[in-house]
PDB file of C-alpha atoms in Angstrom:
ATOM      1  CA  MET A1274      53.215 -77.869  29.898  1.00 44.00           C
ATOM      2  CA  ALA A1275      53.528 -75.660  32.942  1.00 46.00           C
ATOM      3  CA  LYS A1276      52.306 -72.611  30.986  1.00 47.00           C
ATOM      4  CA  GLN A1277      49.298 -74.526  29.633  1.00 49.00           C
ATOM      5  CA  ALA A1278      48.439 -75.686  33.158  1.00 47.00           C
ATOM      6  CA  SER A1279      48.628 -72.136  34.517  1.00 48.00           C
ATOM      7  CA  GLN A1280      46.440 -70.833  31.663  1.00 48.00           C
ATOM      8  CA  SER A1281      43.888 -73.559  32.300  1.00 47.00           C
ATOM      9  CA  VAL A1282      43.769 -72.505  35.963  1.00 47.00           C
ATOM     10  CA  LYS A1283      43.448 -68.757  35.243  1.00 48.00           C
ATOM     11  CA  THR A1284      40.727 -69.043  32.615  1.00 60.00           C
ATOM     12  CA  PRO A1285      37.909 -70.277  34.919  1.00 61.00           C
ATOM     13  CA  THR A1286      38.825 -67.643  37.523  1.00 65.00           C
ATOM     14  CA  SER A1287      38.777 -64.894  34.927  1.00 67.00           C
ATOM     15  CA  THR A1288      35.435 -66.101  33.589  1.00 70.00           C
ATOM     16  CA  HIS A1289      34.010 -66.234  37.112  1.00 62.00           C
ATOM     17  CA  ASN A1290      35.139 -62.663  37.819  1.00 71.00           C
ATOM     18  CA  GLN A1291      33.639 -61.432  34.560  1.00 78.00           C
ATOM     19  CA  THR A1292      30.349 -63.170  35.304  1.00 77.00           C
ATOM     20  CA  SER A1293      30.344 -61.721  38.823  1.00 76.00           C
ATOM     21  CA  LYS A1294      30.784 -58.213  37.454  1.00 81.00           C
ATOM     22  CA  VAL A1295      27.957 -58.639  34.948  1.00 85.00           C
ATOM     23  CA  VAL A1296      25.636 -60.003  37.634  1.00 85.00           C
ATOM     24  CA  GLY A1297      26.650 -57.121  39.907  1.00 85.00           C
ATOM     25  CA  TRP A1298      25.830 -54.466  37.327  1.00 90.00           C
ATOM     26  CA  ILE A1299      22.502 -56.124  36.566  1.00 91.00           C
ATOM     27  CA  LEU A1300      21.616 -56.221  40.269  1.00 91.00           C
ATOM     28  CA  ILE A1301      22.516 -52.602  40.952  1.00 93.00           C
ATOM     29  CA  THR A1302      20.637 -51.444  37.841  1.00 93.00           C
ATOM     30  CA  PHE A1303      17.481 -53.250  38.926  1.00 95.00           C
ATOM     31  CA  ALA A1304      17.970 -51.993  42.491  1.00 94.00           C
ATOM     32  CA  ALA A1305      18.023 -48.400  41.237  1.00 95.00           C
ATOM     33  CA  LEU A1306      14.938 -49.028  39.082  1.00 95.00           C
ATOM     34  CA  PHE A1307      13.052 -50.570  42.015  1.00 95.00           C
ATOM     35  CA  LEU A1308      14.043 -47.608  44.201  1.00 95.00           C
ATOM     36  CA  LEU A1309      12.663 -45.163  41.636  1.00 95.00           C
ATOM     37  CA  LEU A1310       9.397 -47.120  41.458  1.00 94.00           C
ATOM     38  CA  ALA A1311       9.224 -47.316  45.262  1.00 94.00           C
ATOM     39  CA  GLN A1312       9.704 -43.558  45.620  1.00 94.00           C
ATOM     40  CA  SER A1313       7.070 -42.922  42.947  1.00 92.00           C
ATOM     41  CA  SER A1314       4.579 -45.287  44.567  1.00 92.00           C
ATOM     42  CA  MET A1315       5.053 -43.595  47.954  1.00 92.00           C
ATOM     43  CA  TRP A1316       4.342 -40.204  46.370  1.00 92.00           C
ATOM     44  CA  VAL A1317       1.239 -41.523  44.596  1.00 89.00           C
ATOM     45  CA  LYS A1318      -0.082 -43.049  47.819  1.00 88.00           C
ATOM     46  CA  ASN A1319       0.638 -40.096  50.098  1.00 88.00           C
ATOM     47  CA  THR A1320      -0.209 -37.252  47.709  1.00 87.00           C
ATOM     48  CA  LEU A1321      -2.343 -38.127  44.694  1.00 83.00           C
ATOM     49  CA  MET A1322      -4.481 -40.831  46.271  1.00 83.00           C
ATOM     50  CA  ASN A1323      -4.708 -39.161  49.686  1.00 85.00           C
ATOM     51  CA  GLN A1324      -7.900 -37.123  49.420  1.00 82.00           C
ATOM     52  CA  ASN A1325      -7.147 -34.737  52.299  1.00 86.00           C
ATOM     53  CA  GLU A1326      -3.605 -34.026  51.102  1.00 87.00           C
ATOM     54  CA  PHE A1327      -4.745 -33.629  47.498  1.00 85.00           C
ATOM     55  CA  LYS A1328      -7.524 -31.203  48.386  1.00 84.00           C
ATOM     56  CA  SER A1329      -5.236 -29.214  50.661  1.00 86.00           C
ATOM     57  CA  ILE A1330      -2.660 -28.779  47.884  1.00 86.00           C
ATOM     58  CA  PHE A1331      -5.332 -27.996  45.278  1.00 85.00           C
ATOM     59  CA  MET A1332      -7.220 -25.457  47.382  1.00 84.00           C
ATOM     60  CA  THR A1333      -4.048 -23.687  48.500  1.00 85.00           C
ATOM     61  CA  THR A1334      -2.731 -23.496  44.938  1.00 85.00           C
ATOM     62  CA  ILE A1335      -5.919 -22.527  43.128  1.00 82.00           C
ATOM     63  CA  MET A1336      -6.694 -19.746  45.624  1.00 83.00           C
ATOM     64  CA  GLN A1337      -3.459 -17.968  44.777  1.00 84.00           C
ATOM     65  CA  GLU A1338      -4.081 -14.801  42.784  1.00 84.00           C
ATOM     66  CA  GLN A1339      -2.287 -15.963  39.636  1.00 84.00           C
ATOM     67  CA  ASN A1340      -4.341 -19.149  39.447  1.00 83.00           C
ATOM     68  CA  ARG A1341      -7.591 -17.414  40.386  1.00 83.00           C
ATOM     69  CA  ASN A1342      -7.006 -14.993  37.537  1.00 83.00           C
ATOM     70  CA  ALA A1343      -6.466 -17.912  35.139  1.00 83.00           C
ATOM     71  CA  VAL A1344      -9.720 -19.565  36.270  1.00 81.00           C
ATOM     72  CA  ALA A1345     -11.554 -16.234  36.068  1.00 79.00           C
ATOM     73  CA  SER A1346     -10.209 -15.602  32.569  1.00 82.00           C
ATOM     74  CA  LYS A1347     -11.425 -19.032  31.472  1.00 78.00           C
ATOM     75  CA  ILE A1348     -14.871 -18.335  32.954  1.00 76.00           C
ATOM     76  CA  VAL A1349     -15.125 -14.974  31.216  1.00 76.00           C
ATOM     77  CA  ASP A1350     -13.934 -16.381  27.886  1.00 76.00           C
ATOM     78  CA  GLU A1351     -16.574 -19.125  27.985  1.00 72.00           C
ATOM     79  CA  ALA A1352     -19.357 -16.914  29.325  1.00 70.00           C
ATOM     80  CA  LEU A1353     -18.796 -14.215  26.685  1.00 70.00           C
ATOM     81  CA  LYS A1354     -17.653 -16.274  23.717  1.00 72.00           C
ATOM     82  CA  ASN A1355     -20.839 -15.280  21.854  1.00 68.00           C
ATOM     83  CA  ARG A1356     -20.709 -11.653  23.049  1.00 68.00           C
ATOM     84  CA  PRO A1357     -17.433 -10.302  21.629  1.00 67.00           C
ATOM     85  CA  VAL A1358     -18.416  -6.628  22.074  1.00 63.00           C
ATOM     86  CA  ILE A1359     -18.959  -6.954  25.804  1.00 63.00           C
ATOM     87  CA  LYS A1360     -15.817  -9.029  26.100  1.00 67.00           C
ATOM     88  CA  ASN A1361     -13.705  -6.383  24.361  1.00 69.00           C
ATOM     89  CA  ILE A1362     -15.131  -3.566  26.471  1.00 65.00           C
ATOM     90  CA  ALA A1363     -15.543  -5.137  29.881  1.00 62.00           C
ATOM     91  CA  GLY A1364     -13.554  -8.385  29.679  1.00 64.00           C
ATOM     92  CA  ASP A1365     -10.630  -7.295  31.877  1.00 71.00           C
ATOM     93  CA  ARG A1366     -12.838  -5.725  34.545  1.00 73.00           C
ATOM     94  CA  LEU A1367     -15.117  -8.747  34.499  1.00 73.00           C
ATOM     95  CA  THR A1368     -12.133 -11.064  34.923  1.00 77.00           C
ATOM     96  CA  SER A1369     -10.977  -9.014  37.909  1.00 78.00           C
ATOM     97  CA  LEU A1370     -14.454  -9.210  39.443  1.00 74.00           C
ATOM     98  CA  VAL A1371     -14.711 -12.978  39.000  1.00 76.00           C
ATOM     99  CA  SER A1372     -11.217 -13.431  40.448  1.00 78.00           C
ATOM    100  CA  GLY A1373     -12.334 -11.448  43.493  1.00 78.00           C
ATOM    101  CA  LEU A1374     -15.476 -13.560  43.776  1.00 75.00           C
ATOM    102  CA  LEU A1375     -13.379 -16.729  43.762  1.00 77.00           C
ATOM    103  CA  ALA A1376     -11.472 -15.367  46.764  1.00 78.00           C
ATOM    104  CA  SER A1377     -14.726 -14.897  48.709  1.00 76.00           C
ATOM    105  CA  ASP A1378     -16.695 -17.456  50.725  1.00 76.00           C
ATOM    106  CA  MET A1379     -18.888 -18.084  47.700  1.00 73.00           C
ATOM    107  CA  GLY A1380     -15.795 -18.654  45.580  1.00 73.00           C
ATOM    108  CA  GLU A1381     -14.383 -21.121  48.099  1.00 78.00           C
ATOM    109  CA  ARG A1382     -17.512 -23.237  47.700  1.00 79.00           C
ATOM    110  CA  ILE A1383     -17.069 -23.171  43.932  1.00 78.00           C
ATOM    111  CA  ILE A1384     -13.392 -24.104  44.208  1.00 79.00           C
ATOM    112  CA  GLY A1385     -14.210 -26.788  46.767  1.00 81.00           C
ATOM    113  CA  ASN A1386     -16.670 -28.368  44.365  1.00 80.00           C
ATOM    114  CA  LEU A1387     -14.102 -28.099  41.581  1.00 79.00           C
ATOM    115  CA  THR A1388     -11.484 -29.757  43.817  1.00 82.00           C
ATOM    116  CA  THR A1389     -13.752 -32.753  44.361  1.00 81.00           C
ATOM    117  CA  LYS A1390     -14.244 -33.109  40.608  1.00 79.00           C
ATOM    118  CA  ILE A1391     -10.504 -32.858  39.916  1.00 79.00           C
ATOM    119  CA  TYR A1392      -9.789 -35.484  42.559  1.00 82.00           C
ATOM    120  CA  SER A1393     -12.363 -37.795  40.977  1.00 79.00           C
ATOM    121  CA  TYR A1394     -10.788 -37.145  37.589  1.00 77.00           C
ATOM    122  CA  VAL A1395      -7.343 -38.158  38.869  1.00 76.00           C
ATOM    123  CA  THR A1396      -8.365 -41.166  40.963  1.00 76.00           C
ATOM    124  CA  ARG A1397     -11.299 -42.690  39.087  1.00 77.00           C
ATOM    125  CA  PRO A1398     -11.278 -44.771  35.899  1.00 76.00           C
ATOM    126  CA  ASN A1399     -13.070 -43.437  32.807  1.00 73.00           C
ATOM    127  CA  PRO A1400     -13.104 -39.808  33.991  1.00 72.00           C
ATOM    128  CA  GLN A1401     -15.576 -37.253  32.704  1.00 74.00           C
ATOM    129  CA  ASN A1402     -14.886 -33.662  31.677  1.00 75.00           C
ATOM    130  CA  VAL A1403     -14.200 -31.392  34.653  1.00 76.00           C
ATOM    131  CA  GLN A1404     -16.980 -28.806  34.571  1.00 75.00           C
ATOM    132  CA  LEU A1405     -17.263 -25.602  36.584  1.00 74.00           C
ATOM    133  CA  ASN A1406     -20.730 -24.621  37.776  1.00 73.00           C
ATOM    134  CA  LEU A1407     -21.479 -20.933  37.062  1.00 71.00           C
ATOM    135  CA  THR A1408     -25.040 -20.725  38.366  1.00 71.00           C
ATOM    136  CA  VAL A1409     -24.044 -18.985  41.600  1.00 67.00           C
ATOM    137  CA  ILE A1410     -22.080 -16.228  39.829  1.00 66.00           C
ATOM    138  CA  LYS A1411     -24.422 -15.517  36.934  1.00 65.00           C
ATOM    139  CA  GLU A1412     -25.819 -12.388  38.572  1.00 67.00           C
ATOM    140  CA  PRO A1413     -22.381 -10.849  39.293  1.00 63.00           C
ATOM    141  CA  LEU A1414     -21.385 -11.593  35.706  1.00 62.00           C
ATOM    142  CA  SER A1415     -24.506  -9.921  34.402  1.00 63.00           C
ATOM    143  CA  ALA A1416     -23.998  -6.906  36.646  1.00 61.00           C
ATOM    144  CA  LEU A1417     -21.059  -5.694  34.566  1.00 54.00           C
ATOM    145  CA  SER A1418     -23.165  -5.588  31.414  1.00 53.00           C
ATOM    146  CA  SER A1419     -24.008  -1.986  32.292  1.00 55.00           C
ATOM    147  CA  VAL A1420     -20.411  -1.088  31.518  1.00 50.00           C
ATOM    148  CA  ALA A1421     -20.968  -2.111  27.896  1.00 44.00           C
ATOM    149  CA  GLN A1422     -24.414  -0.532  27.414  1.00 47.00           C
ATOM    150  CA  THR A1423     -22.850   2.718  26.248  1.00 48.00           C
ATOM    151  CA  VAL A1424     -22.168   1.233  22.818  1.00 45.00           C
ATOM    152  CA  GLY A1425     -25.737   0.115  22.187  1.00 47.00           C
ATOM    153  CA  ALA A1426     -28.611  -1.910  23.558  1.00 43.00           C
ATOM    154  CA  LYS A1427     -27.469  -5.057  21.831  1.00 49.00           C
ATOM    155  CA  THR A1428     -24.531  -5.311  24.173  1.00 51.00           C
ATOM    156  CA  THR A1429     -26.666  -5.957  27.251  1.00 54.00           C
ATOM    157  CA  LEU A1430     -25.691  -9.238  28.890  1.00 56.00           C
ATOM    158  CA  ASP A1431     -28.610 -11.430  29.894  1.00 59.00           C
ATOM    159  CA  THR A1432     -28.024 -14.145  32.486  1.00 62.00           C
ATOM    160  CA  SER A1433     -29.709 -16.649  30.169  1.00 64.00           C
ATOM    161  CA  ALA A1434     -26.833 -16.133  27.744  1.00 61.00           C
ATOM    162  CA  ILE A1435     -24.344 -17.350  30.340  1.00 67.00           C
ATOM    163  CA  PRO A1436     -23.937 -21.140  30.379  1.00 68.00           C
ATOM    164  CA  ASP A1437     -24.687 -22.983  33.620  1.00 70.00           C
ATOM    165  CA  THR A1438     -21.425 -24.914  33.341  1.00 74.00           C
ATOM    166  CA  ILE A1439     -18.182 -24.627  31.423  1.00 74.00           C
ATOM    167  CA  VAL A1440     -15.642 -27.352  30.649  1.00 73.00           C
ATOM    168  CA  LEU A1441     -12.440 -26.535  32.517  1.00 71.00           C
ATOM    169  CA  VAL A1442     -10.550 -29.755  31.708  1.00 71.00           C
ATOM    170  CA  ASN A1443     -11.351 -31.896  28.698  1.00 70.00           C
ATOM    171  CA  ALA A1444     -10.944 -35.584  29.529  1.00 68.00           C
ATOM    172  CA  LYS A1445      -9.454 -36.209  26.092  1.00 70.00           C
ATOM    173  CA  GLU A1446      -6.672 -33.649  26.509  1.00 66.00           C
ATOM    174  CA  VAL A1447      -5.079 -34.737  29.787  1.00 65.00           C
ATOM    175  CA  PRO A1448      -4.205 -38.452  30.043  1.00 67.00           C
ATOM    176  CA  ASN A1449      -5.791 -40.435  32.860  1.00 69.00           C
ATOM    177  CA  LEU A1450      -3.330 -42.705  34.654  1.00 71.00           C
ATOM    178  CA  ASN A1451      -5.673 -44.123  37.269  1.00 72.00           C
ATOM    179  CA  GLY A1452      -4.680 -47.705  36.461  1.00 77.00           C
ATOM    180  CA  VAL A1453      -1.013 -46.858  36.964  1.00 79.00           C
ATOM    181  CA  TYR A1454      -1.741 -45.125  40.286  1.00 80.00           C
ATOM    182  CA  VAL A1455      -3.719 -48.085  41.625  1.00 82.00           C
ATOM    183  CA  ALA A1456      -0.988 -50.511  40.512  1.00 85.00           C
ATOM    184  CA  PHE A1457       1.646 -48.379  42.261  1.00 85.00           C
ATOM    185  CA  ILE A1458      -0.278 -48.468  45.537  1.00 85.00           C
ATOM    186  CA  TRP A1459      -0.663 -52.249  45.462  1.00 88.00           C
ATOM    187  CA  LEU A1460       2.917 -52.843  44.394  1.00 88.00           C
ATOM    188  CA  ALA A1461       4.535 -50.298  46.729  1.00 89.00           C
ATOM    189  CA  PRO A1462       5.529 -52.832  49.448  1.00 91.00           C
ATOM    190  CA  ILE A1463       6.921 -55.168  46.785  1.00 93.00           C
ATOM    191  CA  PHE A1464       8.968 -52.349  45.258  1.00 93.00           C
ATOM    192  CA  TRP A1465      10.526 -51.539  48.640  1.00 94.00           C
ATOM    193  CA  LEU A1466      11.278 -55.202  49.387  1.00 95.00           C
ATOM    194  CA  LEU A1467      12.852 -55.628  45.960  1.00 95.00           C
ATOM    195  CA  THR A1468      14.891 -52.459  46.476  1.00 94.00           C
ATOM    196  CA  PHE A1469      16.381 -53.559  49.792  1.00 94.00           C
ATOM    197  CA  GLY A1470      16.728 -57.148  48.572  1.00 94.00           C
ATOM    198  CA  THR A1471      18.632 -56.337  45.392  1.00 94.00           C
ATOM    199  CA  PHE A1472      20.928 -53.813  47.084  1.00 93.00           C
ATOM    200  CA  SER A1473      21.658 -56.296  49.880  1.00 91.00           C
ATOM    201  CA  LEU A1474      22.274 -59.125  47.437  1.00 91.00           C
ATOM    202  CA  TYR A1475      24.558 -56.910  45.372  1.00 90.00           C
ATOM    203  CA  ILE A1476      26.687 -56.076  48.407  1.00 89.00           C
ATOM    204  CA  TYR A1477      26.639 -59.657  49.732  1.00 88.00           C
ATOM    205  CA  LEU A1478      27.800 -61.215  46.461  1.00 86.00           C
ATOM    206  CA  GLY A1479      30.714 -58.800  46.397  1.00 82.00           C
ATOM    207  CA  LYS A1480      31.573 -59.122  50.083  1.00 80.00           C
ATOM    208  CA  ARG A1481      35.280 -59.417  49.248  1.00 82.00           C
ATOM    209  CA  GLU A1482      35.092 -55.786  48.151  1.00 84.00           C
ATOM    210  CA  TYR A1483      31.997 -54.815  50.089  1.00 84.00           C
ATOM    211  CA  ALA A1484      33.208 -51.248  50.707  1.00 85.00           C
ATOM    212  CA  LYS A1485      33.366 -50.544  46.967  1.00 88.00           C
ATOM    213  CA  ARG A1486      29.913 -52.024  46.529  1.00 88.00           C
ATOM    214  CA  VAL A1487      28.517 -49.849  49.314  1.00 90.00           C
ATOM    215  CA  TYR A1488      29.891 -46.753  47.584  1.00 91.00           C
ATOM    216  CA  ARG A1489      28.534 -47.903  44.213  1.00 91.00           C
ATOM    217  CA  SER A1490      25.144 -48.440  45.813  1.00 92.00           C
ATOM    218  CA  TYR A1491      25.316 -44.894  47.151  1.00 94.00           C
ATOM    219  CA  ILE A1492      26.091 -43.603  43.643  1.00 94.00           C
ATOM    220  CA  ALA A1493      23.043 -45.498  42.361  1.00 95.00           C
ATOM    221  CA  VAL A1494      20.861 -43.894  45.048  1.00 95.00           C
ATOM    222  CA  VAL A1495      22.204 -40.446  44.140  1.00 96.00           C
ATOM    223  CA  ALA A1496      21.411 -41.132  40.468  1.00 96.00           C
ATOM    224  CA  VAL A1497      17.832 -42.064  41.402  1.00 96.00           C
ATOM    225  CA  GLY A1498      17.551 -38.902  43.490  1.00 95.00           C
ATOM    226  CA  ILE A1499      18.687 -36.766  40.552  1.00 96.00           C
ATOM    227  CA  VAL A1500      16.153 -38.482  38.280  1.00 96.00           C
ATOM    228  CA  CYS A1501      13.387 -37.776  40.828  1.00 95.00           C
ATOM    229  CA  LEU A1502      14.355 -34.105  40.998  1.00 95.00           C
ATOM    230  CA  MET A1503      14.431 -33.879  37.205  1.00 95.00           C
ATOM    231  CA  ILE A1504      10.978 -35.448  36.981  1.00 93.00           C
ATOM    232  CA  ALA A1505       9.660 -32.927  39.514  1.00 92.00           C
ATOM    233  CA  ALA A1506      11.234 -30.094  37.501  1.00 92.00           C
ATOM    234  CA  TYR A1507      10.005 -31.050  34.029  1.00 92.00           C
ATOM    235  CA  LEU A1508       6.693 -32.868  34.641  1.00 89.00           C
ATOM    236  CA  PRO A1509       4.578 -29.716  35.274  1.00 89.00           C
ATOM    237  CA  SER A1510       5.494 -28.005  31.996  1.00 88.00           C
ATOM    238  CA  SER A1511       5.095 -31.286  30.105  1.00 86.00           C
ATOM    239  CA  LEU A1512       1.550 -31.821  31.383  1.00 82.00           C
ATOM    240  CA  GLY A1513       0.688 -28.172  30.830  1.00 82.00           C
ATOM    241  CA  ALA A1514       1.816 -28.411  27.202  1.00 82.00           C
ATOM    242  CA  MET A1515      -0.761 -31.163  26.611  1.00 79.00           C
ATOM    243  CA  VAL A1516      -3.609 -28.687  27.193  1.00 74.00           C
ATOM    244  CA  SER A1517      -4.513 -26.437  24.283  1.00 75.00           C
ATOM    245  CA  ASP A1518      -6.246 -23.706  26.292  1.00 73.00           C
ATOM    246  CA  ASP A1519      -3.699 -21.220  27.670  1.00 78.00           C
ATOM    247  CA  ASN A1520      -5.590 -20.514  30.887  1.00 76.00           C
ATOM    248  CA  VAL A1521      -6.180 -24.182  31.686  1.00 77.00           C
ATOM    249  CA  SER A1522      -2.592 -24.986  30.719  1.00 82.00           C
ATOM    250  CA  GLU A1523      -1.362 -22.477  33.289  1.00 84.00           C
ATOM    251  CA  ILE A1524      -3.632 -23.972  35.957  1.00 82.00           C
ATOM    252  CA  VAL A1525      -2.490 -27.531  35.179  1.00 83.00           C
ATOM    253  CA  THR A1526       1.172 -26.466  35.266  1.00 88.00           C
ATOM    254  CA  ASN A1527       0.844 -24.677  38.607  1.00 87.00           C
ATOM    255  CA  LEU A1528      -1.181 -27.475  40.201  1.00 86.00           C
ATOM    256  CA  THR A1529       1.318 -30.089  39.049  1.00 88.00           C
ATOM    257  CA  THR A1530       4.182 -27.961  40.353  1.00 90.00           C
ATOM    258  CA  ALA A1531       2.551 -27.859  43.794  1.00 89.00           C
ATOM    259  CA  SER A1532       1.745 -31.586  43.683  1.00 89.00           C
ATOM    260  CA  VAL A1533       5.319 -32.694  42.965  1.00 92.00           C
ATOM    261  CA  VAL A1534       6.799 -30.720  45.869  1.00 92.00           C
ATOM    262  CA  PRO A1535       6.369 -33.762  48.188  1.00 93.00           C
ATOM    263  CA  PHE A1536       8.109 -35.880  45.532  1.00 94.00           C
ATOM    264  CA  SER A1537      11.090 -33.508  45.553  1.00 95.00           C
ATOM    265  CA  THR A1538      11.076 -33.543  49.358  1.00 94.00           C
ATOM    266  CA  GLN A1539      11.200 -37.350  49.342  1.00 94.00           C
ATOM    267  CA  ALA A1540      14.201 -37.235  47.005  1.00 95.00           C
ATOM    268  CA  TRP A1541      16.086 -34.747  49.191  1.00 96.00           C
ATOM    269  CA  ILE A1542      15.368 -36.772  52.336  1.00 95.00           C
ATOM    270  CA  MET A1543      16.586 -39.931  50.597  1.00 95.00           C
ATOM    271  CA  LEU A1544      19.783 -38.198  49.476  1.00 95.00           C
ATOM    272  CA  GLY A1545      20.368 -36.719  52.923  1.00 95.00           C
ATOM    273  CA  VAL A1546      19.843 -39.974  54.815  1.00 95.00           C
ATOM    274  CA  THR A1547      21.992 -42.057  52.460  1.00 94.00           C
ATOM    275  CA  THR A1548      24.765 -39.430  52.432  1.00 94.00           C
ATOM    276  CA  LEU A1549      24.813 -39.447  56.228  1.00 94.00           C
ATOM    277  CA  GLY A1550      24.861 -43.243  56.252  1.00 91.00           C
ATOM    278  CA  VAL A1551      27.741 -43.457  53.779  1.00 90.00           C
ATOM    279  CA  ALA A1552      29.673 -40.788  55.689  1.00 89.00           C
ATOM    280  CA  ILE A1553      29.324 -42.841  58.879  1.00 88.00           C
ATOM    281  CA  PHE A1554      30.341 -45.958  56.955  1.00 85.00           C
ATOM    282  CA  ALA A1555      33.413 -44.233  55.525  1.00 84.00           C
ATOM    283  CA  LEU A1556      34.478 -43.040  58.989  1.00 85.00           C
ATOM    284  CA  ARG A1557      33.526 -46.252  60.777  1.00 75.00           C
ATOM    285  CA  PHE A1558      37.090 -47.159  61.788  1.00 69.00           C
ATOM    286  CA  ARG A1559      37.883 -43.658  62.968  1.00 76.00           C
ATOM    287  CA  ILE A1560      34.607 -43.489  64.875  1.00 72.00           C
ATOM    288  CA  ARG A1561      35.401 -46.823  66.502  1.00 71.00           C
ATOM    289  CA  LYS A1562      38.890 -45.631  67.434  1.00 71.00           C
ATOM    290  CA  VAL A1563      37.526 -42.439  68.999  1.00 72.00           C
ATOM    291  CA  ALA A1564      34.827 -44.384  70.838  1.00 66.00           C
ATOM    292  CA  MET A1565      37.411 -46.802  72.230  1.00 72.00           C
ATOM    293  CA  ALA A1566      39.596 -43.888  73.337  1.00 72.00           C
ATOM    294  CA  VAL A1567      36.666 -42.236  75.107  1.00 73.00           C
ATOM    295  CA  LEU A1568      35.746 -45.499  76.829  1.00 73.00           C
ATOM    296  CA  ALA A1569      39.357 -45.968  77.896  1.00 71.00           C
ATOM    297  CA  ARG A1570      39.427 -42.510  79.471  1.00 73.00           C
ATOM    298  CA  VAL A1571      36.143 -43.110  81.237  1.00 70.00           C
ATOM    299  CA  ALA A1572      37.175 -46.556  82.440  1.00 66.00           C
ATOM    300  CA  GLY A1573      40.673 -45.436  83.495  1.00 60.00           C
ATOM    301  CA  PRO A1574      39.767 -43.467  86.661  1.00 58.00           C
ATOM    302  CA  SER A1575      37.336 -46.123  87.827  1.00 56.00           C
ATOM    303  CA  GLN A1576      39.980 -48.840  87.481  1.00 55.00           C
ATOM    304  CA  LYS A1577      42.521 -46.781  89.431  1.00 54.00           C
ATOM    305  CA  ALA A1578      39.958 -46.104  92.143  1.00 53.00           C
ATOM    306  CA  SER A1579      39.231 -49.827  92.488  1.00 54.00           C
ATOM    307  CA  LYS A1580      42.936 -50.512  92.985  1.00 54.00           C
TER     308      LYS A1580
END
């Protein structure tokens, strides 16, 4: 009888502990998920949907020589796609010329206009193809036709043969996530509240072992930080692979790489702050002991002087 009574007492306690553990793991899992969404929403708000920040990143990246060469190569390929002879003879020199033009004041205006179109593509629903206006560089493009005239009159490049615009980004190739971005901005405060709420509730429900729960919460934050860094590392190449054109793919990859730098910075700051916080928490008793010792030394002379 005594054994049956003891078993009947232990069973509810065991069930309660098991339920508490399950609830705890559910809470910390959702807390980590909310933290990831909160970090993502902050990046979307401060980088993608911030026009000044977006244009600054885009202009700085696209004006780098590697990216200018990719844009210039795309321009030359489109401008001379019906003139293979000129392209074979003068294509490389023409690409170099266009790349130099893009680095000039005239090129900055072209890139500035392109930046506005890219920003509209990212932030507006139902985006159109991103087109690059070539009207201002038709004459420089035509100027190199003299290089190819040595192989015959038919190789002369007429400005009328150069299209006024070329499609740099096809709207069907790169997915538009405007709806997701807008949702992230609106839900950002909720994500942060849910993050702090679930972490706090997780620690509160396990207050008997709150130290362990604080450390587990730290591990969850570290896991989210690693996921953020992995996203920043692999997202550029993934988006670039969606574009069939090699030149445009390179541009998309490099632009995405520059755009996710703030996301990586957020992750490192989060890891640094939480690591510092947990270190202080782990040394809280020692810090208190040292503080009390310092106060005792400071208070000692004053007490003796009063006597």
